[in-house]
Amino acid sequence: MTSDPIPEHDLQAYLDGELPRARMIEIEAHLSGNADAAVAMMADMRSWNEVRLAYGGAGDAPVIGNVAAARRLERGLTRQLWMRRLRKGAAVMALIGSGWLAHAYLGPWVVSRVAARDLPPAYVEDAVRAYHATELRLSMASQIETRALDASEIRAATEIIVPDLPPSWEIEDVQVFPSTQGPSLQIAIQTGAFGLVTLFAVRSDTASIAAPTLLRRDGFTTAHWQAGHINYAFVAKVDTPLLEGAIGTLADRPATSDAH
Amino acid sequence: MSKSARFDVVGHLPALHRYALALTRHRADADDLVHDVLVLAYERRASFRPESNLRLWLFAILHNRFIDDARAHSVRAAHATREAQTREDVVEPVQEQGVWLGQVRRAVEDLPEDQRAALHLVAVEGMSYTQAAEVLGVPAGTLMSRLARARMALRIMGEAGESAGAETGRAQRRLKLVRGADDI
């Protein structure tokens, strides 16, 4: 039982509870057959516990200045977390502001159609995938849809600005989910004329203004545009000239609205 | 409230103060050190990754700050002149719990700073070797050898106290401990 000498560092690790159970048992077997080693180990355990007792108390209440500094750090870390989530948020609001101004100056968008061989940005693919997911969600009884759209809450939480939707459109579902670009927003809408459509929005690293581009691929009509730091993608299954007008209106309606 | 639940810095204050006290051995210095750490951490908050361990992050800042301070003022001299005051300051709250705890503190305070830090993080704060090594910025093997040296030093001090007789040192403390709670 007691044959092999135990290396010092294993005794140390035993004292500090760092050993796997099997090794602990071997050490204990060694100690139980070796009085000198056991006495030394008990003395070490006692020392460790004495140190714990001497230093481990709650101590004095922290001085007030330190509590205040700690709270400030808590707030700072929380803000930092949001900044991180919103990615590079600092200069964004100013850029969005100027973006909308430029937009207003240029007047209403003209929707352009492009050939299907032009590759859309990656987030348009995301939007089409999200369209499939939404169809699936809507068909499942166990998936709870959120029909309430609180544009100001969404804006506060994700920095995504929800365009004003035509009043006749009925919101079926609102989802916020993560993407490589930060939080993205997917709104599913029953439009009547165009059936189920989705509006997908995700933040962009760079601010820009881009008029809607319409694409027809794989049975879907997509339109994507950018306003300030936000990329929008519209997905529908129909293809009718009326869609262009609707999209143009949508892209031309930056969020007025906390009143939505 | 939810803010402090997410990043509970206030909840870590007692442990930070304990560690600062173990390093500085002086209560007012410990308060100052913790305050410096909180200010420094605030300035560096962008470098904190939300998924990482807040306690380890704060402890590492504290440790580095202490080392920097020690380098800056060559604290050895400053502490030597303050030594008498130090002992009184630190030992005072302990007296109510029994003289022997003061003796334990004295023994720990006599350890070199690197051993004291390792001992505190592992034995008192219950950090794993990996965590303590991260705070100290040393390999786990270095941490272990510091712990082993601290253990040997405390063992030798204990034995010395015992052989010095029943009236003083650790031997007395042990007798009192055996007698039990009437002493505390």
Coordinates of C-alpha atoms in Angstrom, one line a residue:
Chain A
M1 CA 0.0 0.0 0.0
T2 CA 2.7 2.5 1.0
S3 CA 5.4 1.6 -1.4
D4 CA 5.9 4.4 -3.8
P5 CA 7.1 7.7 -2.5
I6 CA 4.7 10.5 -3.3
P7 CA 6.3 13.6 -5.0
E8 CA 6.1 16.8 -3.0
H9 CA 4.0 18.6 -5.7
D10 CA 1.4 15.9 -5.4
L11 CA 1.2 16.4 -1.6
Q12 CA 0.8 20.1 -2.3
A13 CA -2.0 19.5 -4.9
Y14 CA -3.7 17.1 -2.4
L15 CA -3.6 19.8 0.2
D16 CA -5.2 22.3 -2.3
G17 CA -7.8 19.9 -3.5
E18 CA -6.4 19.8 -7.1
L19 CA -6.1 16.1 -7.6
P20 CA -8.5 13.7 -9.3
R21 CA -10.2 11.4 -6.9
A22 CA -8.2 8.3 -7.9
R23 CA -4.9 10.1 -7.1
M24 CA -6.3 11.3 -3.8
I25 CA -7.0 7.8 -2.8
E26 CA -3.4 6.8 -3.6
I27 CA -2.1 9.7 -1.5
E28 CA -4.4 8.7 1.4
A29 CA -3.2 5.1 1.1
H30 CA 0.3 6.4 1.4
L31 CA -0.5 8.6 4.3
S32 CA -2.4 6.0 6.2
G33 CA 0.7 3.8 6.2
N34 CA 3.2 6.4 6.9
A35 CA 2.9 8.2 10.2
D36 CA 5.5 10.9 9.7
A37 CA 4.0 11.9 6.3
A38 CA 0.5 11.9 7.8
V39 CA 1.5 14.1 10.8
A40 CA 3.1 16.5 8.4
M41 CA 0.0 16.6 6.2
M42 CA -2.2 17.2 9.1
A43 CA 0.0 20.0 10.3
D44 CA -0.1 21.5 6.8
M45 CA -3.9 21.2 6.7
R46 CA -4.1 22.9 10.0
S47 CA -1.8 25.7 8.8
W48 CA -4.0 26.2 5.7
N49 CA -7.2 26.3 7.8
E50 CA -5.6 28.7 10.2
V51 CA -4.7 31.0 7.4
R52 CA -8.3 30.7 6.1
L53 CA -9.7 31.6 9.5
A54 CA -7.3 34.5 10.0
Y55 CA -7.8 36.1 6.5
G56 CA -11.0 34.7 5.2
G57 CA -13.6 36.7 7.2
A58 CA -15.9 39.2 5.6
G59 CA -13.6 41.9 7.0
D60 CA -14.6 45.5 7.4
A61 CA -17.3 47.0 5.4
P62 CA -15.9 48.5 2.2
V63 CA -15.3 52.2 2.4
I64 CA -18.0 54.3 0.8
G65 CA -15.7 55.7 -1.9
N66 CA -14.9 52.2 -3.0
V67 CA -18.5 51.1 -3.1
A68 CA -19.3 54.1 -5.3
A69 CA -16.3 53.3 -7.5
A70 CA -17.5 49.7 -7.8
R71 CA -21.0 50.8 -8.8
R72 CA -19.5 53.1 -11.4
L73 CA -17.5 50.2 -12.8
E74 CA -20.7 48.0 -12.8
R75 CA -22.5 50.6 -14.9
G76 CA -19.4 51.0 -17.1
L77 CA -19.2 47.3 -17.8
T78 CA -22.9 47.1 -18.5
R79 CA -22.7 50.0 -21.0
Q80 CA -19.7 48.3 -22.5
L81 CA -21.6 45.1 -22.9
W82 CA -24.3 47.0 -24.8
M83 CA -21.7 48.8 -26.9
R84 CA -20.3 45.5 -27.8
R85 CA -23.6 44.1 -28.8
L86 CA -24.4 47.1 -30.9
R87 CA -20.9 47.0 -32.4
K88 CA -18.9 50.1 -32.9
G89 CA -21.9 52.1 -31.9
A90 CA -20.2 55.4 -30.9
A91 CA -20.2 57.3 -34.2
V92 CA -23.2 55.6 -35.5
M93 CA -26.0 57.9 -34.4
A94 CA -24.3 60.9 -36.0
L95 CA -23.9 59.0 -39.3
I96 CA -27.4 57.8 -39.3
G97 CA -28.5 61.4 -38.7
S98 CA -26.5 62.7 -41.7
G99 CA -27.6 59.6 -43.7
W100 CA -31.2 60.4 -43.3
L101 CA -30.6 64.0 -44.1
A102 CA -28.9 63.1 -47.4
H103 CA -31.7 60.7 -48.1
A104 CA -34.3 63.4 -47.6
Y105 CA -32.5 65.7 -49.9
L106 CA -32.2 63.1 -52.7
G107 CA -35.9 62.5 -52.7
P108 CA -37.8 59.2 -53.1
W109 CA -36.0 56.1 -54.1
V110 CA -36.1 54.6 -57.5
V111 CA -36.1 50.9 -57.3
S112 CA -33.7 49.3 -59.8
R113 CA -33.9 45.7 -61.1
V114 CA -30.7 43.9 -61.7
A115 CA -29.8 40.7 -63.4
A116 CA -30.1 37.6 -61.3
R117 CA -26.4 36.7 -61.8
D118 CA -25.4 39.6 -59.7
L119 CA -24.7 38.3 -56.3
P120 CA -26.7 39.9 -53.5
P121 CA -25.0 40.8 -50.2
A122 CA -24.7 38.0 -47.7
Y123 CA -27.4 39.4 -45.5
V124 CA -29.9 38.9 -48.3
E125 CA -29.2 35.2 -48.2
D126 CA -29.8 35.4 -44.4
A127 CA -33.1 37.1 -45.1
V128 CA -34.2 34.4 -47.4
R129 CA -33.2 31.7 -44.9
A130 CA -35.1 33.7 -42.3
Y131 CA -38.2 33.7 -44.6
H132 CA -38.1 29.9 -44.7
A133 CA -37.8 29.8 -40.9
T134 CA -40.7 32.2 -40.5
E135 CA -42.9 30.1 -42.8
L136 CA -42.0 27.1 -40.6
R137 CA -42.7 29.0 -37.4
L138 CA -46.0 30.2 -38.6
S139 CA -47.1 26.6 -39.4
M140 CA -46.1 25.3 -36.0
A141 CA -48.6 25.5 -33.2
S142 CA -46.0 25.3 -30.6
Q143 CA -44.1 28.4 -31.8
I144 CA -45.5 31.5 -30.3
E145 CA -45.7 34.4 -32.6
T146 CA -45.2 37.9 -31.4
R147 CA -47.5 40.2 -33.2
A148 CA -46.7 43.3 -31.2
L149 CA -44.1 45.6 -32.9
D150 CA -42.6 48.1 -30.5
A151 CA -40.4 50.1 -32.8
S152 CA -38.9 52.2 -30.0
E153 CA -38.0 49.2 -27.9
I154 CA -36.4 47.5 -30.9
R155 CA -34.5 50.6 -31.6
A156 CA -33.3 51.0 -28.0
A157 CA -32.2 47.4 -27.8
T158 CA -30.8 46.8 -31.3
E159 CA -30.2 50.2 -32.8
I160 CA -32.3 49.0 -35.7
I161 CA -34.8 51.5 -37.1
V162 CA -38.1 49.9 -38.2
P163 CA -39.6 51.6 -41.2
D164 CA -43.2 52.7 -41.1
L165 CA -45.3 49.9 -42.5
P166 CA -48.4 50.5 -44.6
P167 CA -51.4 50.4 -42.2
S168 CA -53.1 47.6 -44.1
W169 CA -50.2 45.2 -43.5
E170 CA -50.6 42.9 -40.6
I171 CA -47.7 41.8 -38.5
E172 CA -47.6 38.1 -38.0
D173 CA -44.3 37.8 -36.1
V174 CA -41.4 39.8 -34.9
Q175 CA -38.1 38.1 -34.0
V176 CA -34.7 39.5 -32.9
F177 CA -31.9 37.0 -33.3
P178 CA -28.1 37.1 -33.5
S179 CA -26.2 37.2 -36.7
T180 CA -22.5 37.8 -37.6
Q181 CA -23.3 41.5 -37.9
G182 CA -24.9 41.8 -34.5
P183 CA -28.6 41.6 -33.6
S184 CA -30.9 41.3 -36.6
L185 CA -34.6 41.9 -36.8
Q186 CA -37.1 39.9 -38.8
I187 CA -40.7 41.0 -39.2
A188 CA -43.2 38.8 -40.9
I189 CA -46.1 40.5 -42.5
Q190 CA -49.3 39.4 -44.2
T191 CA -49.8 41.9 -47.0
G192 CA -52.9 40.6 -48.8
A193 CA -51.7 41.6 -52.2
F194 CA -48.2 40.1 -51.9
G195 CA -49.0 37.3 -49.5
L196 CA -46.5 36.7 -46.7
V197 CA -43.5 39.0 -46.9
T198 CA -40.6 39.5 -44.5
L199 CA -38.6 42.5 -43.7
F200 CA -35.1 41.8 -42.5
A201 CA -32.8 44.4 -40.9
V202 CA -29.3 44.1 -39.7
R203 CA -26.7 46.6 -38.7
S204 CA -23.7 47.3 -41.1
D205 CA -20.2 48.2 -40.2
T206 CA -20.2 51.1 -42.6
A207 CA -22.7 53.8 -43.0
S208 CA -24.1 54.3 -46.5
I209 CA -27.1 55.1 -48.5
A210 CA -28.1 52.7 -51.2
A211 CA -31.4 52.6 -53.1
P212 CA -33.3 49.3 -53.2
T213 CA -32.1 46.7 -55.6
L214 CA -34.6 44.1 -56.7
L215 CA -33.6 40.5 -57.4
R216 CA -35.6 37.5 -58.6
R217 CA -34.0 34.2 -57.6
D218 CA -35.2 30.7 -56.8
G219 CA -38.8 31.7 -56.6
F220 CA -38.2 34.7 -54.3
T221 CA -38.2 38.3 -55.0
T222 CA -35.8 40.1 -52.8
A223 CA -35.0 43.8 -52.4
H224 CA -32.1 45.1 -50.4
W225 CA -31.2 48.7 -49.5
Q226 CA -29.2 50.5 -46.9
A227 CA -30.0 53.5 -44.9
G228 CA -27.2 54.8 -42.6
H229 CA -25.9 51.9 -40.7
I230 CA -28.7 49.5 -41.4
N231 CA -29.1 47.0 -44.2
Y232 CA -32.7 46.1 -45.1
A233 CA -33.8 43.1 -47.0
F234 CA -37.4 42.5 -48.2
V235 CA -38.4 39.0 -49.2
A236 CA -41.6 38.0 -51.0
K237 CA -42.7 35.1 -53.1
V238 CA -44.6 37.0 -55.7
D239 CA -43.2 39.0 -58.5
T240 CA -45.4 41.9 -59.6
P241 CA -44.6 45.5 -60.6
L242 CA -46.7 46.6 -57.7
L243 CA -44.0 45.2 -55.4
E244 CA -41.6 47.8 -56.6
G245 CA -43.9 50.6 -55.5
A246 CA -44.4 49.1 -52.2
I247 CA -40.7 48.6 -51.6
G248 CA -39.9 52.1 -52.8
T249 CA -42.4 53.4 -50.3
L250 CA -41.0 51.2 -47.5
A251 CA -37.4 52.3 -48.2
D252 CA -38.6 55.9 -48.3
R253 CA -40.1 55.7 -44.9
P254 CA -37.5 55.8 -42.3
A255 CA -38.8 55.5 -38.9
T256 CA -40.6 58.4 -37.9
S257 CA -41.9 56.6 -35.4
D258 CA -42.1 55.8 -31.9
A259 CA -45.7 56.5 -32.6
H260 CA -46.1 53.3 -34.6
Chain B
M1 CA -30.6 46.0 -9.8
S2 CA -30.3 43.8 -12.9
K3 CA -27.1 45.8 -13.7
S4 CA -25.4 44.8 -10.5
A5 CA -26.6 41.2 -11.0
R6 CA -24.8 41.1 -14.3
F7 CA -21.5 42.6 -13.2
D8 CA -21.4 42.3 -9.4
V9 CA -18.3 44.3 -8.6
V10 CA -19.7 45.3 -5.2
G11 CA -20.0 41.7 -4.4
H12 CA -16.3 41.2 -5.1
L13 CA -15.2 44.1 -2.9
P14 CA -14.7 42.0 0.3
A15 CA -12.5 39.5 -1.5
L16 CA -10.6 42.3 -3.3
H17 CA -10.0 44.0 0.0
R18 CA -8.9 40.8 1.6
Y19 CA -6.3 40.2 -1.1
A20 CA -5.2 43.9 -1.0
L21 CA -4.7 43.5 2.7
A22 CA -2.7 40.3 2.3
L23 CA -0.5 42.1 -0.2
T24 CA -0.1 45.5 1.5
R25 CA -0.5 44.3 5.1
H26 CA -2.0 47.7 5.9
R27 CA -5.6 48.5 6.0
A28 CA -5.5 52.1 4.6
D29 CA -3.1 51.0 1.9
A30 CA -5.5 48.1 1.0
D31 CA -8.4 50.6 0.7
D32 CA -6.4 52.8 -1.5
L33 CA -5.2 49.9 -3.6
V34 CA -8.7 48.6 -4.1
H35 CA -9.8 52.1 -5.1
D36 CA -7.0 52.4 -7.6
V37 CA -8.0 49.1 -9.0
L38 CA -11.7 50.1 -9.5
V39 CA -10.6 53.3 -11.2
L40 CA -8.2 51.4 -13.4
A41 CA -10.7 48.7 -14.2
Y42 CA -13.2 51.4 -15.2
E43 CA -10.7 52.9 -17.6
R44 CA -9.9 49.5 -19.0
R45 CA -13.5 48.3 -19.1
A46 CA -13.4 48.0 -22.9
S47 CA -10.7 45.2 -22.5
F48 CA -13.1 43.1 -20.3
R49 CA -14.7 40.3 -22.3
P50 CA -18.2 39.7 -21.0
E51 CA -17.8 35.9 -21.2
S52 CA -14.6 36.0 -19.1
N53 CA -14.4 35.8 -15.3
L54 CA -14.9 39.2 -13.6
R55 CA -13.3 38.1 -10.3
L56 CA -10.1 36.9 -12.0
W57 CA -10.0 40.1 -14.1
L58 CA -10.3 42.3 -11.1
F59 CA -7.8 40.2 -9.0
A60 CA -5.3 40.4 -11.9
I61 CA -5.6 44.1 -12.1
L62 CA -5.1 44.4 -8.4
H63 CA -2.1 42.2 -8.4
N64 CA -0.4 44.1 -11.3
R65 CA -1.3 47.4 -9.7
F66 CA 0.3 46.3 -6.4
I67 CA 3.5 45.2 -8.3
D68 CA 3.6 48.4 -10.2
D69 CA 3.2 50.4 -7.0
A70 CA 5.9 48.4 -5.3
R71 CA 8.2 49.1 -8.2
A72 CA 7.3 52.8 -8.4
H73 CA 7.9 53.7 -4.7
S74 CA 10.4 50.9 -4.0
V75 CA 7.9 50.1 -1.3
R76 CA 10.4 48.0 0.7
A77 CA 11.7 51.1 2.3
A78 CA 8.3 52.7 2.8
H79 CA 7.0 49.5 4.4
A80 CA 9.9 49.1 6.7
T81 CA 9.2 52.5 8.3
R82 CA 5.6 51.6 8.6
E83 CA 6.1 48.2 10.0
A84 CA 5.2 49.0 13.6
Q85 CA 2.0 50.7 12.6
T86 CA 1.2 47.9 10.2
R87 CA 1.2 45.3 12.8
E88 CA -1.1 47.2 15.2
D89 CA -3.5 48.1 12.4
V90 CA -3.8 44.6 11.1
V91 CA -3.7 42.7 14.3
E92 CA -6.2 44.8 16.1
P93 CA -9.5 43.3 14.8
V94 CA -8.0 39.9 15.3
Q95 CA -7.5 40.3 19.0
E96 CA -11.2 39.8 19.8
Q97 CA -11.0 36.4 18.1
G98 CA -8.0 35.2 20.0
V99 CA -4.3 35.9 20.1
W100 CA -3.4 32.9 18.1
L101 CA -5.0 34.3 14.9
G102 CA -2.8 37.2 15.3
Q103 CA 0.1 34.9 15.4
V104 CA -1.0 33.1 12.2
R105 CA -1.2 36.5 10.5
R106 CA 2.2 37.4 11.7
A107 CA 3.6 34.1 10.3
V108 CA 1.9 34.8 7.0
E109 CA 3.1 38.4 6.9
D110 CA 6.7 37.2 7.3
L111 CA 6.4 35.2 4.1
P112 CA 7.9 36.8 0.9
E113 CA 5.2 38.6 -1.1
D114 CA 5.1 36.1 -3.9
Q115 CA 4.4 33.2 -1.5
R116 CA 1.9 35.2 0.4
A117 CA 0.0 36.1 -2.7
A118 CA -0.1 32.4 -3.9
L119 CA -1.1 31.2 -0.5
H120 CA -3.9 33.8 -0.2
L121 CA -5.4 33.1 -3.6
V122 CA -5.4 29.3 -3.3
A123 CA -6.0 28.8 0.4
V124 CA -8.2 31.8 1.3
E125 CA -10.0 32.6 -1.9
G126 CA -10.2 29.0 -3.0
M127 CA -8.9 29.6 -6.5
S128 CA -7.8 26.7 -8.6
Y129 CA -4.2 26.5 -9.6
T130 CA -5.1 27.6 -13.1
Q131 CA -7.0 30.6 -11.8
A132 CA -4.4 31.7 -9.3
A133 CA -1.7 31.3 -11.9
E134 CA -3.7 33.5 -14.3
V135 CA -4.1 36.3 -11.7
L136 CA -0.4 36.2 -10.9
G137 CA 0.7 35.9 -14.5
V138 CA 2.9 32.9 -13.8
P139 CA 2.9 29.3 -15.0
A140 CA 1.1 26.8 -12.7
G141 CA 4.4 25.1 -11.8
T142 CA 5.8 28.4 -10.5
L143 CA 2.6 28.9 -8.4
M144 CA 2.9 25.4 -7.0
S145 CA 6.5 25.9 -6.0
R146 CA 5.6 29.2 -4.2
L147 CA 2.8 27.3 -2.4
A148 CA 5.2 24.6 -1.4
R149 CA 7.7 27.1 -0.1
A150 CA 5.0 28.9 1.9
R151 CA 3.9 25.5 3.3
M152 CA 7.5 24.7 4.4
A153 CA 8.0 28.1 6.0
L154 CA 4.8 27.8 8.0
R155 CA 5.7 24.3 9.0
I156 CA 9.1 25.4 10.2
M157 CA 7.6 28.3 12.1
G158 CA 5.1 26.0 13.7
E159 CA 7.8 23.6 14.8
A160 CA 9.9 26.4 16.1
G161 CA 7.0 27.7 18.1
E162 CA 6.3 24.3 19.5
S163 CA 9.9 23.7 20.6
A164 CA 10.1 27.2 22.1
G165 CA 7.8 26.0 24.9
A166 CA 4.3 26.0 26.0
E167 CA 4.1 29.7 27.0
T168 CA 4.7 31.3 23.6
G169 CA 4.1 31.0 19.9
R170 CA 2.2 28.3 18.2
A171 CA 2.4 25.8 20.9
Q172 CA 0.4 28.0 23.2
R173 CA -2.1 28.6 20.4
R174 CA -2.6 24.9 19.9
L175 CA -3.2 24.3 23.6
K176 CA -5.8 27.0 23.6
L177 CA -7.4 25.5 20.6
V178 CA -7.6 22.2 22.2
R179 CA -9.3 23.6 25.2
G180 CA -11.9 25.0 22.9
A181 CA -14.4 27.7 22.6
D182 CA -14.0 29.4 26.0
D183 CA -11.0 31.1 24.6
I184 CA -12.6 32.6 21.6

